[in-house]
PDB file of C-alpha atoms in Angstrom:
ATOM      1  CA  MET A   8      -1.960   6.455   5.943  1.00 60.00           C
ATOM      2  CA  GLU A   9       1.004   6.396   8.397  1.00 68.00           C
ATOM      3  CA  LYS A  10      -1.107   8.778  10.686  1.00 67.00           C
ATOM      4  CA  ILE A  11      -3.837   6.211  10.625  1.00 70.00           C
ATOM      5  CA  LYS A  12      -1.711   3.439  11.574  1.00 68.00           C
ATOM      6  CA  GLU A  13      -0.112   5.305  14.332  1.00 74.00           C
ATOM      7  CA  TYR A  14      -3.463   6.265  15.776  1.00 70.00           C
ATOM      8  CA  ILE A  15      -4.642   2.743  15.612  1.00 69.00           C
ATOM      9  CA  ARG A  16      -1.226   1.703  17.464  1.00 72.00           C
ATOM     10  CA  SER A  17      -1.982   4.291  20.137  1.00 73.00           C
ATOM     11  CA  LEU A  18      -5.294   2.941  20.781  1.00 68.00           C
ATOM     12  CA  ARG A  19      -4.180  -0.537  21.155  1.00 71.00           C
ATOM     13  CA  LYS A  20      -1.572   0.738  23.743  1.00 70.00           C
ATOM     14  CA  LYS A  21      -4.299   2.624  25.440  1.00 69.00           C
ATOM     15  CA  ARG A  22      -6.551  -0.492  25.581  1.00 67.00           C
ATOM     16  CA  LYS A  23      -3.717  -2.610  27.130  1.00 65.00           C
ATOM     17  CA  MET A  24      -3.064   0.062  29.715  1.00 64.00           C
ATOM     18  CA  ASP A  25      -6.704   0.129  30.514  1.00 63.00           C
ATOM     19  CA  ARG A  26      -6.885  -3.613  30.991  1.00 61.00           C
ATOM     20  CA  ALA A  27      -3.819  -3.743  33.190  1.00 61.00           C
ATOM     21  CA  ALA A  28      -5.127  -1.067  35.401  1.00 59.00           C
ATOM     22  CA  HIS A  29      -8.811  -2.552  35.598  1.00 58.00           C
ATOM     23  CA  PRO A  30      -8.589  -6.367  35.361  1.00 56.00           C
ATOM     24  CA  GLY A  31     -11.986  -6.997  36.899  1.00 56.00           C
ATOM     25  CA  GLU A  32     -13.714  -4.798  34.083  1.00 53.00           C
ATOM     26  CA  ALA A  33     -16.283  -6.735  32.132  1.00 49.00           C
ATOM     27  CA  ASN A  34     -15.110  -7.817  28.554  1.00 54.00           C
ATOM     28  CA  GLN A  35     -18.427  -6.590  27.201  1.00 53.00           C
ATOM     29  CA  VAL A  36     -17.793  -3.033  28.011  1.00 55.00           C
ATOM     30  CA  SER A  37     -14.194  -3.251  26.642  1.00 57.00           C
ATOM     31  CA  ARG A  38     -15.473  -4.575  23.481  1.00 58.00           C
ATOM     32  CA  GLU A  39     -18.084  -1.868  23.050  1.00 63.00           C
ATOM     33  CA  LYS A  40     -15.206   0.743  23.517  1.00 59.00           C
ATOM     34  CA  GLU A  41     -12.977  -1.009  20.969  1.00 59.00           C
ATOM     35  CA  LYS A  42     -15.881  -0.871  18.470  1.00 59.00           C
ATOM     36  CA  GLU A  43     -16.384   2.670  19.064  1.00 62.00           C
ATOM     37  CA  ALA A  44     -12.749   3.463  18.505  1.00 57.00           C
ATOM     38  CA  ASP A  45     -12.466   1.433  15.321  1.00 55.00           C
ATOM     39  CA  THR A  46     -15.637   3.265  13.902  1.00 57.00           C
ATOM     40  CA  ILE A  47     -14.114   6.680  14.544  1.00 55.00           C
ATOM     41  CA  VAL A  48     -10.893   5.519  12.734  1.00 49.00           C
ATOM     42  CA  PHE A  49     -12.781   3.869   9.749  1.00 52.00           C
ATOM     43  CA  LYS A  50     -14.827   7.212   9.476  1.00 54.00           C
ATOM     44  CA  ARG A  51     -11.641   9.201   9.258  1.00 52.00           C
ATOM     45  CA  VAL A  52     -10.191   6.882   6.701  1.00 49.00           C
ATOM     46  CA  LYS A  53     -13.280   7.226   4.467  1.00 50.00           C
ATOM     47  CA  LYS A  54     -13.154  10.931   4.432  1.00 52.00           C
ATOM     48  CA  THR A  55      -9.202  11.111   3.837  1.00 52.00           C
ATOM     49  CA  GLY A  56      -8.826  10.025   0.416  1.00 56.00           C
ATOM     50  CA  PRO A  57      -9.959   8.816  -2.895  1.00 57.00           C
ATOM     51  CA  ILE A  58     -10.925   5.221  -3.472  1.00 65.00           C
ATOM     52  CA  ILE A  59      -8.576   3.299  -5.485  1.00 66.00           C
ATOM     53  CA  LYS A  60      -9.829   0.534  -7.635  1.00 83.00           C
ATOM     54  CA  GLU A  61      -6.623  -0.893  -9.153  1.00 87.00           C
ATOM     55  CA  THR A  62      -4.412  -3.661  -8.264  1.00 91.00           C
ATOM     56  CA  LEU A  63      -0.920  -4.908  -9.428  1.00 93.00           C
ATOM     57  CA  VAL A  64      -0.773  -8.492 -10.301  1.00 93.00           C
ATOM     58  CA  VAL A  65       2.377 -10.388 -10.763  1.00 95.00           C
ATOM     59  CA  THR A  66       1.982 -12.213 -14.014  1.00 95.00           C
ATOM     60  CA  ALA A  67       5.468 -13.558 -14.665  1.00 95.00           C
ATOM     61  CA  GLY A  68       8.463 -14.237 -12.311  1.00 93.00           C
ATOM     62  CA  VAL A  69       9.345 -15.742  -8.982  1.00 93.00           C
ATOM     63  CA  ASP A  70       6.351 -14.028  -7.237  1.00 93.00           C
ATOM     64  CA  SER A  71       3.909 -15.078  -9.844  1.00 93.00           C
ATOM     65  CA  GLY A  72       0.199 -14.879  -8.685  1.00 92.00           C
ATOM     66  CA  ARG A  73       0.610 -12.319  -5.942  1.00 92.00           C
ATOM     67  CA  GLU A  74      -1.655  -9.348  -6.076  1.00 92.00           C
ATOM     68  CA  PHE A  75      -1.173  -5.868  -4.433  1.00 92.00           C
ATOM     69  CA  LEU A  76      -3.971  -3.362  -3.852  1.00 91.00           C
ATOM     70  CA  LEU A  77      -2.971   0.031  -4.791  1.00 91.00           C
ATOM     71  CA  ILE A  78      -3.422   2.829  -2.257  1.00 88.00           C
ATOM     72  CA  PRO A  79      -3.190   6.745  -2.621  1.00 87.00           C
ATOM     73  CA  SER A  80       0.183   6.811  -0.899  1.00 87.00           C
ATOM     74  CA  PRO A  81       3.723   6.542  -2.464  1.00 92.00           C
ATOM     75  CA  MET A  82       4.372   2.849  -2.840  1.00 94.00           C
ATOM     76  CA  LYS A  83       7.964   1.569  -3.084  1.00 95.00           C
ATOM     77  CA  ILE A  84       8.618  -1.558  -5.221  1.00 95.00           C
ATOM     78  CA  GLY A  85      11.670  -3.780  -4.457  1.00 94.00           C
ATOM     79  CA  ARG A  86      13.207  -6.511  -2.585  1.00 94.00           C
ATOM     80  CA  HIS A  87      13.490  -4.705   0.767  1.00 93.00           C
ATOM     81  CA  ILE A  88      11.055  -6.123   3.297  1.00 92.00           C
ATOM     82  CA  GLU A  89       9.628  -2.636   4.211  1.00 92.00           C
ATOM     83  CA  ASN A  90       8.575  -1.978   0.579  1.00 92.00           C
ATOM     84  CA  TYR A  91       4.900  -1.936   0.060  1.00 93.00           C
ATOM     85  CA  ILE A  92       5.223  -4.149  -3.110  1.00 93.00           C
ATOM     86  CA  ASN A  93       7.834  -6.561  -1.921  1.00 93.00           C
ATOM     87  CA  LEU A  94       9.391  -8.841  -4.500  1.00 94.00           C
ATOM     88  CA  THR A  95      11.677 -11.776  -4.023  1.00 93.00           C
ATOM     89  CA  ASP A  96      13.123 -11.593  -7.676  1.00 93.00           C
ATOM     90  CA  PRO A  97      17.093 -11.335  -7.282  1.00 93.00           C
ATOM     91  CA  LYS A  98      17.351  -9.006 -10.131  1.00 94.00           C
ATOM     92  CA  VAL A  99      15.072  -6.403  -8.462  1.00 94.00           C
ATOM     93  CA  SER A 100      16.879  -3.755  -6.437  1.00 94.00           C
ATOM     94  CA  ARG A 101      16.171  -3.253  -2.887  1.00 94.00           C
ATOM     95  CA  GLU A 102      14.297  -0.143  -3.621  1.00 94.00           C
ATOM     96  CA  HIS A 103      13.658  -0.326  -7.451  1.00 95.00           C
ATOM     97  CA  ALA A 104      10.690   1.851  -8.192  1.00 95.00           C
ATOM     98  CA  LEU A 105       8.226   4.164  -6.826  1.00 95.00           C
ATOM     99  CA  LEU A 106       4.532   4.163  -7.640  1.00 95.00           C
ATOM    100  CA  GLU A 107       2.562   7.274  -6.721  1.00 94.00           C
ATOM    101  CA  TYR A 108      -1.091   8.398  -7.013  1.00 92.00           C
ATOM    102  CA  ASN A 109      -1.455  11.974  -8.398  1.00 89.00           C
ATOM    103  CA  SER A 110      -4.908  13.094  -6.893  1.00 84.00           C
ATOM    104  CA  VAL A 111      -5.269  16.005  -9.033  1.00 86.00           C
ATOM    105  CA  LYS A 112      -4.823  14.088 -12.280  1.00 87.00           C
ATOM    106  CA  LYS A 113      -6.468  10.942 -10.824  1.00 87.00           C
ATOM    107  CA  GLN A 114      -3.520   8.610 -12.163  1.00 90.00           C
ATOM    108  CA  PHE A 115      -0.648   6.652 -11.138  1.00 94.00           C
ATOM    109  CA  ILE A 116       3.005   7.626 -11.725  1.00 95.00           C
ATOM    110  CA  LEU A 117       5.780   5.239 -11.972  1.00 96.00           C
ATOM    111  CA  LYS A 118       9.396   6.415 -11.265  1.00 96.00           C
ATOM    112  CA  ASP A 119      12.557   4.475 -11.442  1.00 95.00           C
ATOM    113  CA  LEU A 120      14.850   4.896  -8.287  1.00 94.00           C
ATOM    114  CA  ASN A 121      18.056   4.783 -10.024  1.00 91.00           C
ATOM    115  CA  SER A 122      18.029   0.935 -10.145  1.00 91.00           C
ATOM    116  CA  THR A 123      20.756  -1.125 -11.782  1.00 88.00           C
ATOM    117  CA  ASN A 124      18.520  -3.116 -14.268  1.00 90.00           C
ATOM    118  CA  GLY A 125      16.008  -0.283 -14.933  1.00 93.00           C
ATOM    119  CA  THR A 126      12.226  -0.212 -15.031  1.00 95.00           C
ATOM    120  CA  TYR A 127      10.004  -1.081 -18.140  1.00 96.00           C
ATOM    121  CA  LEU A 128       6.419   0.076 -18.915  1.00 96.00           C
ATOM    122  CA  ASN A 129       4.942  -1.776 -21.783  1.00 96.00           C
ATOM    123  CA  GLY A 130       8.296  -3.015 -22.972  1.00 94.00           C
ATOM    124  CA  GLN A 131       9.970   0.415 -23.046  1.00 95.00           C
ATOM    125  CA  ARG A 132      12.608   1.421 -20.441  1.00 95.00           C
ATOM    126  CA  ILE A 133      11.259   4.533 -18.556  1.00 94.00           C
ATOM    127  CA  GLY A 134      13.093   7.663 -18.109  1.00 87.00           C
ATOM    128  CA  LYS A 135      12.207   9.905 -15.206  1.00 85.00           C
ATOM    129  CA  GLU A 136       8.554   8.998 -14.644  1.00 90.00           C
ATOM    130  CA  GLU A 137       5.689   7.793 -16.904  1.00 94.00           C
ATOM    131  CA  ARG A 138       1.926   7.488 -16.339  1.00 95.00           C
ATOM    132  CA  VAL A 139       0.477   3.941 -15.593  1.00 95.00           C
ATOM    133  CA  LYS A 140      -3.076   3.105 -16.454  1.00 92.00           C
ATOM    134  CA  PRO A 141      -4.993  -0.382 -16.165  1.00 92.00           C
ATOM    135  CA  GLY A 142      -3.883  -2.862 -18.735  1.00 94.00           C
ATOM    136  CA  ASP A 143      -0.389  -1.476 -18.566  1.00 96.00           C
ATOM    137  CA  THR A 144       2.581  -4.023 -17.843  1.00 96.00           C
ATOM    138  CA  ILE A 145       5.530  -3.032 -15.496  1.00 96.00           C
ATOM    139  CA  ARG A 146       8.667  -5.113 -15.752  1.00 96.00           C
ATOM    140  CA  ILE A 147      11.285  -5.055 -13.081  1.00 95.00           C
ATOM    141  CA  GLY A 148      13.948  -7.527 -13.269  1.00 93.00           C
ATOM    142  CA  ASP A 149      12.503 -10.923 -14.266  1.00 94.00           C
ATOM    143  CA  THR A 150       9.313  -9.914 -12.752  1.00 96.00           C
ATOM    144  CA  THR A 151       6.154  -8.692 -14.877  1.00 96.00           C
ATOM    145  CA  LEU A 152       3.302  -6.813 -13.104  1.00 96.00           C
ATOM    146  CA  GLU A 153       0.107  -5.826 -14.735  1.00 96.00           C
ATOM    147  CA  MET A 154      -2.290  -3.126 -13.495  1.00 95.00           C
ATOM    148  CA  ASN A 155      -5.867  -4.152 -13.272  1.00 92.00           C
ATOM    149  CA  THR A 156      -9.084  -2.552 -12.366  1.00 88.00           C
ATOM    150  CA  ILE A 157     -11.095  -4.199  -9.631  1.00 81.00           C
ATOM    151  CA  THR A 158     -14.729  -5.183 -10.842  1.00 70.00           C
ATOM    152  CA  LYS A 159     -17.603  -6.110  -8.568  1.00 58.00           C
TER     153      LYS A 159
END
């Protein structure tokens, strides 16, 4: 996922340099080039990984109502702004837990990152790591998250 983001950033930088070098170029040609580049990126994204159909929804706590689309990359959960799942609950550690997708077993694994208050799955404090499936609830601090399956 990071490689894709980096590639998109490099395309944007290249576009800016092209516009600065050729200010008289028609906007139509520029837009067509952008569409071509975006199409290439999205084709690569489609090929790279599985399609995840799960979300985490905050059902209780300060962030109640927020929803996070799960991706097939390691997702840190915590208060730090750079976490994929960023919570504002003061009882949540900066880097509290990690949710990873195991592509071989096609399941999510929840790991506690040595947090002060612990991580709970379905009311039980987890040890090293636990499997998470749709319908399970994760409690971190005073925040409760529920894994749901996206339906069309």
